PDB file of C-alpha atoms in Angstrom:
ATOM      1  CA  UNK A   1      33.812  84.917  89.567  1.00 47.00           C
ATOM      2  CA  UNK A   2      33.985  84.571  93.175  1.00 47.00           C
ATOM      3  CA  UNK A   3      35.964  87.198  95.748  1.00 49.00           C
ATOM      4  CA  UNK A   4      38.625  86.299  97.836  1.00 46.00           C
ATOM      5  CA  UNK A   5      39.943  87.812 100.776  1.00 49.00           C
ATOM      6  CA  UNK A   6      43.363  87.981 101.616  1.00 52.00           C
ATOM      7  CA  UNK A   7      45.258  88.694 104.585  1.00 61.00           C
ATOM      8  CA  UNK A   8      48.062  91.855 104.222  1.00 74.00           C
ATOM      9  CA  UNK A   9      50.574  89.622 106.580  1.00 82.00           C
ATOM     10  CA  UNK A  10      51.911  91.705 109.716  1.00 91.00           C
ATOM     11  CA  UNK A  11      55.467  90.415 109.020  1.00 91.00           C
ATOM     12  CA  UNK A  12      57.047  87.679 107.047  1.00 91.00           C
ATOM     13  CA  UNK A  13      55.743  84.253 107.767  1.00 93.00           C
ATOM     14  CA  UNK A  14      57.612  82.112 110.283  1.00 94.00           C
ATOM     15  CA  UNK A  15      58.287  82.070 114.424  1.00 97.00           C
ATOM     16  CA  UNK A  16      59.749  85.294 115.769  1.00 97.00           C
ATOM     17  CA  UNK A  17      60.907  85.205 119.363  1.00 98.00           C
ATOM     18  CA  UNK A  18      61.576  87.808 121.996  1.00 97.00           C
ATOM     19  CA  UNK A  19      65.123  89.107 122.349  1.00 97.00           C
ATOM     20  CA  UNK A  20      64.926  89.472 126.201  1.00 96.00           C
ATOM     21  CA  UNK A  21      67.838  92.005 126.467  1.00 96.00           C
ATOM     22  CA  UNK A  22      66.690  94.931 124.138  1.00 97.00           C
ATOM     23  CA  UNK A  23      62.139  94.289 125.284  1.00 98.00           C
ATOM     24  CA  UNK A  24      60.819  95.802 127.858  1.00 98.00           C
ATOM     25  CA  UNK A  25      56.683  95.089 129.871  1.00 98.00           C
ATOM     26  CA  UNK A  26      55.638  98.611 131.347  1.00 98.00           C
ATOM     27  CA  UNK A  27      52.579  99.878 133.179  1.00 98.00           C
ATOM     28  CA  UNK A  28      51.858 103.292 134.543  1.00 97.00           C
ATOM     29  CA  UNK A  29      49.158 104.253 136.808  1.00 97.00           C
ATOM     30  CA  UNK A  30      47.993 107.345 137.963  1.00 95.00           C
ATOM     31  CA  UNK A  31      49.076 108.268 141.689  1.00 95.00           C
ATOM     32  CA  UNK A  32      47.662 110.313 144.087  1.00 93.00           C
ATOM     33  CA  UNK A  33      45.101 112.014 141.875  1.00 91.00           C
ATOM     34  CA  UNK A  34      48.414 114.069 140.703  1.00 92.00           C
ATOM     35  CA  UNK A  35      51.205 112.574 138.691  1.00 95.00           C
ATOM     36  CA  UNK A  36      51.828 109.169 136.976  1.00 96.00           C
ATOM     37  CA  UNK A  37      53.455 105.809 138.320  1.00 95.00           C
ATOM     38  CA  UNK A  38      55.342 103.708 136.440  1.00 96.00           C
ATOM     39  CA  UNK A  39      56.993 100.171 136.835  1.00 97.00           C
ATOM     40  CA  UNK A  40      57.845  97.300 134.751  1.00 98.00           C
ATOM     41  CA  UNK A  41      58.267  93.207 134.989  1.00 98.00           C
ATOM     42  CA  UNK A  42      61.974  92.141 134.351  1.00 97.00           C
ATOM     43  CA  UNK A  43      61.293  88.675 132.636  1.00 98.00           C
ATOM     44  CA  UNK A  44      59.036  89.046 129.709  1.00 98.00           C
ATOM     45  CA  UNK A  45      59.248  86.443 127.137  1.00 98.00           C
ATOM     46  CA  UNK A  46      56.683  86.509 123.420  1.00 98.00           C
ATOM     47  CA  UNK A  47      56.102  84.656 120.380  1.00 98.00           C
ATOM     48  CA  UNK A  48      54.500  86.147 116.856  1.00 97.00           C
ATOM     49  CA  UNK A  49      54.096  83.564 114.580  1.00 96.00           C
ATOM     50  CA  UNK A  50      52.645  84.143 111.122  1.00 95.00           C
ATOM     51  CA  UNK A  51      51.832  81.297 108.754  1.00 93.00           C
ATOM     52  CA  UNK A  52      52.177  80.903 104.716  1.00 92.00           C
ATOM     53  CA  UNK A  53      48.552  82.487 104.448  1.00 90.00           C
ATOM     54  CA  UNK A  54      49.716  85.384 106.151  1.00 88.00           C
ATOM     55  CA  UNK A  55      47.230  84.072 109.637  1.00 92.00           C
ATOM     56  CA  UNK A  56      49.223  85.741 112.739  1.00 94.00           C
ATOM     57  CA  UNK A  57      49.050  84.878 116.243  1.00 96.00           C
ATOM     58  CA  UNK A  58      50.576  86.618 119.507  1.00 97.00           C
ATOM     59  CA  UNK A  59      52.293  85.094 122.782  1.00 98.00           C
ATOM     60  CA  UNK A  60      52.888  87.064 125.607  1.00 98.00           C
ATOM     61  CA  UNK A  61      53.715  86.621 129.257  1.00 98.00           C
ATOM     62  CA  UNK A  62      55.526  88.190 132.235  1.00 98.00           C
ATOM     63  CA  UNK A  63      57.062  86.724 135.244  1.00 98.00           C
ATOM     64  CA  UNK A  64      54.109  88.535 137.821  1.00 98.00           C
ATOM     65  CA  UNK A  65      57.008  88.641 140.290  1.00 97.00           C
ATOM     66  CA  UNK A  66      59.881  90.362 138.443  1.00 98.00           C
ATOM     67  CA  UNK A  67      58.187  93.168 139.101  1.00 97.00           C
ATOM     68  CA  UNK A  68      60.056  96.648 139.355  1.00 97.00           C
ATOM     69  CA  UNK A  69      59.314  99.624 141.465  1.00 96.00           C
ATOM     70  CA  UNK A  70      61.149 102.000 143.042  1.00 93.00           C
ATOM     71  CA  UNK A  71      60.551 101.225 146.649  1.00 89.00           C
ATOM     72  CA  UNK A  72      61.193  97.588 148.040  1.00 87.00           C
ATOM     73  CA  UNK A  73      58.971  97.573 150.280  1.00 89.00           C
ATOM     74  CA  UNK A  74      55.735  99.212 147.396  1.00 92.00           C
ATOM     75  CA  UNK A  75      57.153  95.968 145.601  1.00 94.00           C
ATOM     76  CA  UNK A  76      56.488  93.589 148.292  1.00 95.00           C
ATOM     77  CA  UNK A  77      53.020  95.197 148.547  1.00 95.00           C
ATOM     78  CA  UNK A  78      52.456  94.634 144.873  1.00 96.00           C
ATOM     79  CA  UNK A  79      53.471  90.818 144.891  1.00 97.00           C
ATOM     80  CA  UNK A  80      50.728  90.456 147.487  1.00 96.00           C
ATOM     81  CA  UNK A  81      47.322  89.300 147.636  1.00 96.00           C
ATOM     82  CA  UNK A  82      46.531  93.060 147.835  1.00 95.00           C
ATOM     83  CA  UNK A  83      47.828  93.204 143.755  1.00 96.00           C
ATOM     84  CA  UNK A  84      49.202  90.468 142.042  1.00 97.00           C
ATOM     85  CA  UNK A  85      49.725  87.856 144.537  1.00 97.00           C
ATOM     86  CA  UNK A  86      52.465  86.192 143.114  1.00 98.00           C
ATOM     87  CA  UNK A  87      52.781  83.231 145.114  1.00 97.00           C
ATOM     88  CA  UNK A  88      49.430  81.624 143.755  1.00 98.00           C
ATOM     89  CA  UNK A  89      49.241  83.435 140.377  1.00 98.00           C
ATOM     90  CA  UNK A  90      52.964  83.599 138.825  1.00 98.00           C
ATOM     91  CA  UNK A  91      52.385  84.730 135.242  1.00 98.00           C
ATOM     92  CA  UNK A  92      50.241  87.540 133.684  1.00 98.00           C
ATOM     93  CA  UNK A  93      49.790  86.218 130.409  1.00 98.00           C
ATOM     94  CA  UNK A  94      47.914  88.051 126.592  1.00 98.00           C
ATOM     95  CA  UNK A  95      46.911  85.439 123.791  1.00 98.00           C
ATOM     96  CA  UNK A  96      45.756  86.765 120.353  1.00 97.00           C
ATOM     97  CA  UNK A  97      44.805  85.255 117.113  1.00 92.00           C
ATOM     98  CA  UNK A  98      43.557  88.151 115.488  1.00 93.00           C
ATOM     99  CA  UNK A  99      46.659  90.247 114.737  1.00 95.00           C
ATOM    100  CA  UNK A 100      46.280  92.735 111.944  1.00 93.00           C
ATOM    101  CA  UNK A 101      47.593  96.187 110.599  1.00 91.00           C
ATOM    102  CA  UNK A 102      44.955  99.369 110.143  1.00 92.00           C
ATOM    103  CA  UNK A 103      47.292 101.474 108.135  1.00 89.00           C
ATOM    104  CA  UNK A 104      49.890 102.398 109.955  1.00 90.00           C
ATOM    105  CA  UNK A 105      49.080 101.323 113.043  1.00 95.00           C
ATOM    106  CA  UNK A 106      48.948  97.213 114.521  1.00 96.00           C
ATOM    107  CA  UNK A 107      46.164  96.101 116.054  1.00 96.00           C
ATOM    108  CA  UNK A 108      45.937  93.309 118.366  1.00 97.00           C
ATOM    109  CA  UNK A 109      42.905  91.583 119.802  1.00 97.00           C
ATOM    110  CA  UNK A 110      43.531  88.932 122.451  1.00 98.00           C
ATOM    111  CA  UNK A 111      42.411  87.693 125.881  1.00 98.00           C
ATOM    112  CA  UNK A 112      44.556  89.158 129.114  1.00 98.00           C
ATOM    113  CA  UNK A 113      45.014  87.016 132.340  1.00 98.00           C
ATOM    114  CA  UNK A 114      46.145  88.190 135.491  1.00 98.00           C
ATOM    115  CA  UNK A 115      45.532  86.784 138.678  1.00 97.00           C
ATOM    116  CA  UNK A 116      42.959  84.088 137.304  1.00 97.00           C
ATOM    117  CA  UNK A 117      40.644  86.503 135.498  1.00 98.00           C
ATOM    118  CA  UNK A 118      41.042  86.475 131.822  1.00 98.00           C
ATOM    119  CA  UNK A 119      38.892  89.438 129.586  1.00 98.00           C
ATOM    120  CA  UNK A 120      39.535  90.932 126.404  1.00 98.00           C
ATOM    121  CA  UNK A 121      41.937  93.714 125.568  1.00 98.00           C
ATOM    122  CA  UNK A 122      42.643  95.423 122.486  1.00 98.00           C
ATOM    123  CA  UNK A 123      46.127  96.615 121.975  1.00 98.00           C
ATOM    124  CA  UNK A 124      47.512  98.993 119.961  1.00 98.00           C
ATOM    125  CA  UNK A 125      50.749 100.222 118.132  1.00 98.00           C
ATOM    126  CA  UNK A 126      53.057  99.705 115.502  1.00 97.00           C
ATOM    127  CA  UNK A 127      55.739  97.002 113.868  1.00 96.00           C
ATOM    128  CA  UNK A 128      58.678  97.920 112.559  1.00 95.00           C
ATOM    129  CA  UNK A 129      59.753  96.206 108.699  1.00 94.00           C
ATOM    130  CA  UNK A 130      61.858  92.821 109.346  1.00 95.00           C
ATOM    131  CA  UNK A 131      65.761  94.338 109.246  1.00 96.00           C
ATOM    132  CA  UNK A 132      69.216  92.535 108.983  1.00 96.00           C
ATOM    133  CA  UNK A 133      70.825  93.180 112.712  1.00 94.00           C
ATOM    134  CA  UNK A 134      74.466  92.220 113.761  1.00 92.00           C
ATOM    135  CA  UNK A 135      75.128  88.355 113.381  1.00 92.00           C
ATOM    136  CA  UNK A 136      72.865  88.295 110.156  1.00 95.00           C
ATOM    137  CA  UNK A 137      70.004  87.971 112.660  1.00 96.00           C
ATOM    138  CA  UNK A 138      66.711  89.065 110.723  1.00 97.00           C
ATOM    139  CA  UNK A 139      64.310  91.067 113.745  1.00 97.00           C
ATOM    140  CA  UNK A 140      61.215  93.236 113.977  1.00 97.00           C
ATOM    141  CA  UNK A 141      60.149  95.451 116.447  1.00 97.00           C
ATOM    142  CA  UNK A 142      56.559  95.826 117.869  1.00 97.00           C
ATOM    143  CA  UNK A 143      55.092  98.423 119.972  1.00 98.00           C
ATOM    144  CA  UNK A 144      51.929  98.157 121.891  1.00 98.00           C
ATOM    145  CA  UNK A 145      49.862  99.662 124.531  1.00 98.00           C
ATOM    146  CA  UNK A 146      46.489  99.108 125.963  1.00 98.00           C
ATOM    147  CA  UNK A 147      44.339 100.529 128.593  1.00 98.00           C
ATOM    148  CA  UNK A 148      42.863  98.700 131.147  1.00 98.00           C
ATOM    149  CA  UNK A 149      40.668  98.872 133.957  1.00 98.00           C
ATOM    150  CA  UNK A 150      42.964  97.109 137.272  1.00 98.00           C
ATOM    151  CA  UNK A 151      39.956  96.036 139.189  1.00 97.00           C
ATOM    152  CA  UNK A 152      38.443  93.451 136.512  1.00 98.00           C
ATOM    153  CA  UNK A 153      41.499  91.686 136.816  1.00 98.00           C
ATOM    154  CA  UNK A 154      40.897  91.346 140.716  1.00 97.00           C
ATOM    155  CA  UNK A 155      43.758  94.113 141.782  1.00 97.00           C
ATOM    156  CA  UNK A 156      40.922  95.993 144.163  1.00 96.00           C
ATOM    157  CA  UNK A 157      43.202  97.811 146.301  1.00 96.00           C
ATOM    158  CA  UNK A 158      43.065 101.185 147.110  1.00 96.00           C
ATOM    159  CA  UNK A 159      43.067 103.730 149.667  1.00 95.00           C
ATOM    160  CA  UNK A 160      40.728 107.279 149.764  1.00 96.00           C
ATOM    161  CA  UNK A 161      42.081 110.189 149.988  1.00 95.00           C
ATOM    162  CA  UNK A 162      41.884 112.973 152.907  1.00 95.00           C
ATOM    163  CA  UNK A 163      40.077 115.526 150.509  1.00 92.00           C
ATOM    164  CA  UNK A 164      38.184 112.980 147.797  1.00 92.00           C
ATOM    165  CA  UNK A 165      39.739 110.797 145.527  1.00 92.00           C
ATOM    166  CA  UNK A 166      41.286 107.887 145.769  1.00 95.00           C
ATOM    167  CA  UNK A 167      45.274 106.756 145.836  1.00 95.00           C
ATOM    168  CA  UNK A 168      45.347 105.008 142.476  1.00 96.00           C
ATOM    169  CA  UNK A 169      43.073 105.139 139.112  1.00 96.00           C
ATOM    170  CA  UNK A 170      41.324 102.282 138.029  1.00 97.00           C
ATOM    171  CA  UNK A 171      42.801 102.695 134.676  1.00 98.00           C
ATOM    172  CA  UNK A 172      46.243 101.822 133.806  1.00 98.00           C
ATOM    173  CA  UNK A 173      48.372 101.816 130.549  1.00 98.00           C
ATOM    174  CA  UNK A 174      50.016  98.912 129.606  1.00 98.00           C
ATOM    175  CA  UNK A 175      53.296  98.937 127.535  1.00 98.00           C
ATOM    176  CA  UNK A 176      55.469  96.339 125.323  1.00 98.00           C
ATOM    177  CA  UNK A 177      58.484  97.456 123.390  1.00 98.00           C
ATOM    178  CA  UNK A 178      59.498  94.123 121.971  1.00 98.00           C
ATOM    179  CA  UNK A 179      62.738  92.991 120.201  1.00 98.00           C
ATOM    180  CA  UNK A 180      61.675  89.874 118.105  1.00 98.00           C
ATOM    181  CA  UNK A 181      64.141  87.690 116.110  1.00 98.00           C
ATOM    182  CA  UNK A 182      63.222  85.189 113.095  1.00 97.00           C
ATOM    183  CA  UNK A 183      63.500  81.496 114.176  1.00 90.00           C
TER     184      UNK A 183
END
């Protein structure tokens, strides 16, 4: 007799694509050496697609350029060379074929691309069970964050501070509340 694996499937096999109006891309950053700062990219768009054997793979990317801050002019500075240079590099963009659930939780190993460099990221969260919404639309929701370090992805700015320190951690949390709808 021989063993088999099989795959628990993360959702119900089939496309599911982003609803753009109730997702949301977030990242948060700490500032100053003192307090946390957040933004978020406006046009987001993702793809989980799970086949009959229960094999999932994740599609994600961001406009680079929709980016959201508080101050117009701190969002000039980040569409610059300085951060994201969105002129030459337009989309930040996560891949994954390895998409799998640890209990409770969803785990998500893929390759993360922002301004030209690409390096592994593991993110974490959770999936919600496939629902009936309004307009007999069947949808899931996934949650995810990640943690990565800004300056192997090329965004090398910073400033010191009078006293030590600097004006922004290397690390920064990444964030994806997403809205998916069967195909």
């Amino acid at each position: 007799m021989t063993a088999t694996a099989t795959i628990t499937p993360v959702a119900p096999a089939g496309t599911w694509s982003l609803d753009p109006v109730h997702s949301s891309a977030s990242f948060a950053v700490r500032h100053m050496a003192v307090a946390t700062f957040r933004g978020r990219f406006e046009e987001l768009d993702a793809t989980l697609t799970v086949d009959d054997a229960g094999t999932t793979a994740f599609a994600g990317a961001v406009k680079a350029d929709s980016i959201v801050v508080k101050d117009e002019n701190l969002g000039a500075h980040l569409k610059s060379p300085d951060f994201f240079d969105t002129e030459r590099h337009p989309e930040i963009t996560f891949v994954s074929g390895a998409v799998r659930r640890e209990g409770d939780e969803l785990v998500v190993d893929g390759e993360l691309t922002i301004k030209g460099n690409t390096h592994p990221v593991v993110a974490r969260g959770t999936i919600s069970d496939p629902h009936i919404t309004l307009g007999d639309v069947e949808k899931i929701g996934v949650e995810l964050e990640a943690v990565i370090d800004r300056t192997l992805f090329g965004l090398n700015w910073n400033a010191p501070l009078p006293k030590g320190g600097f004006a922004l951690a290397n690390d920064v949390k990444l964030v994806v509340e997403l809205e998916l709808a069967k195909a």
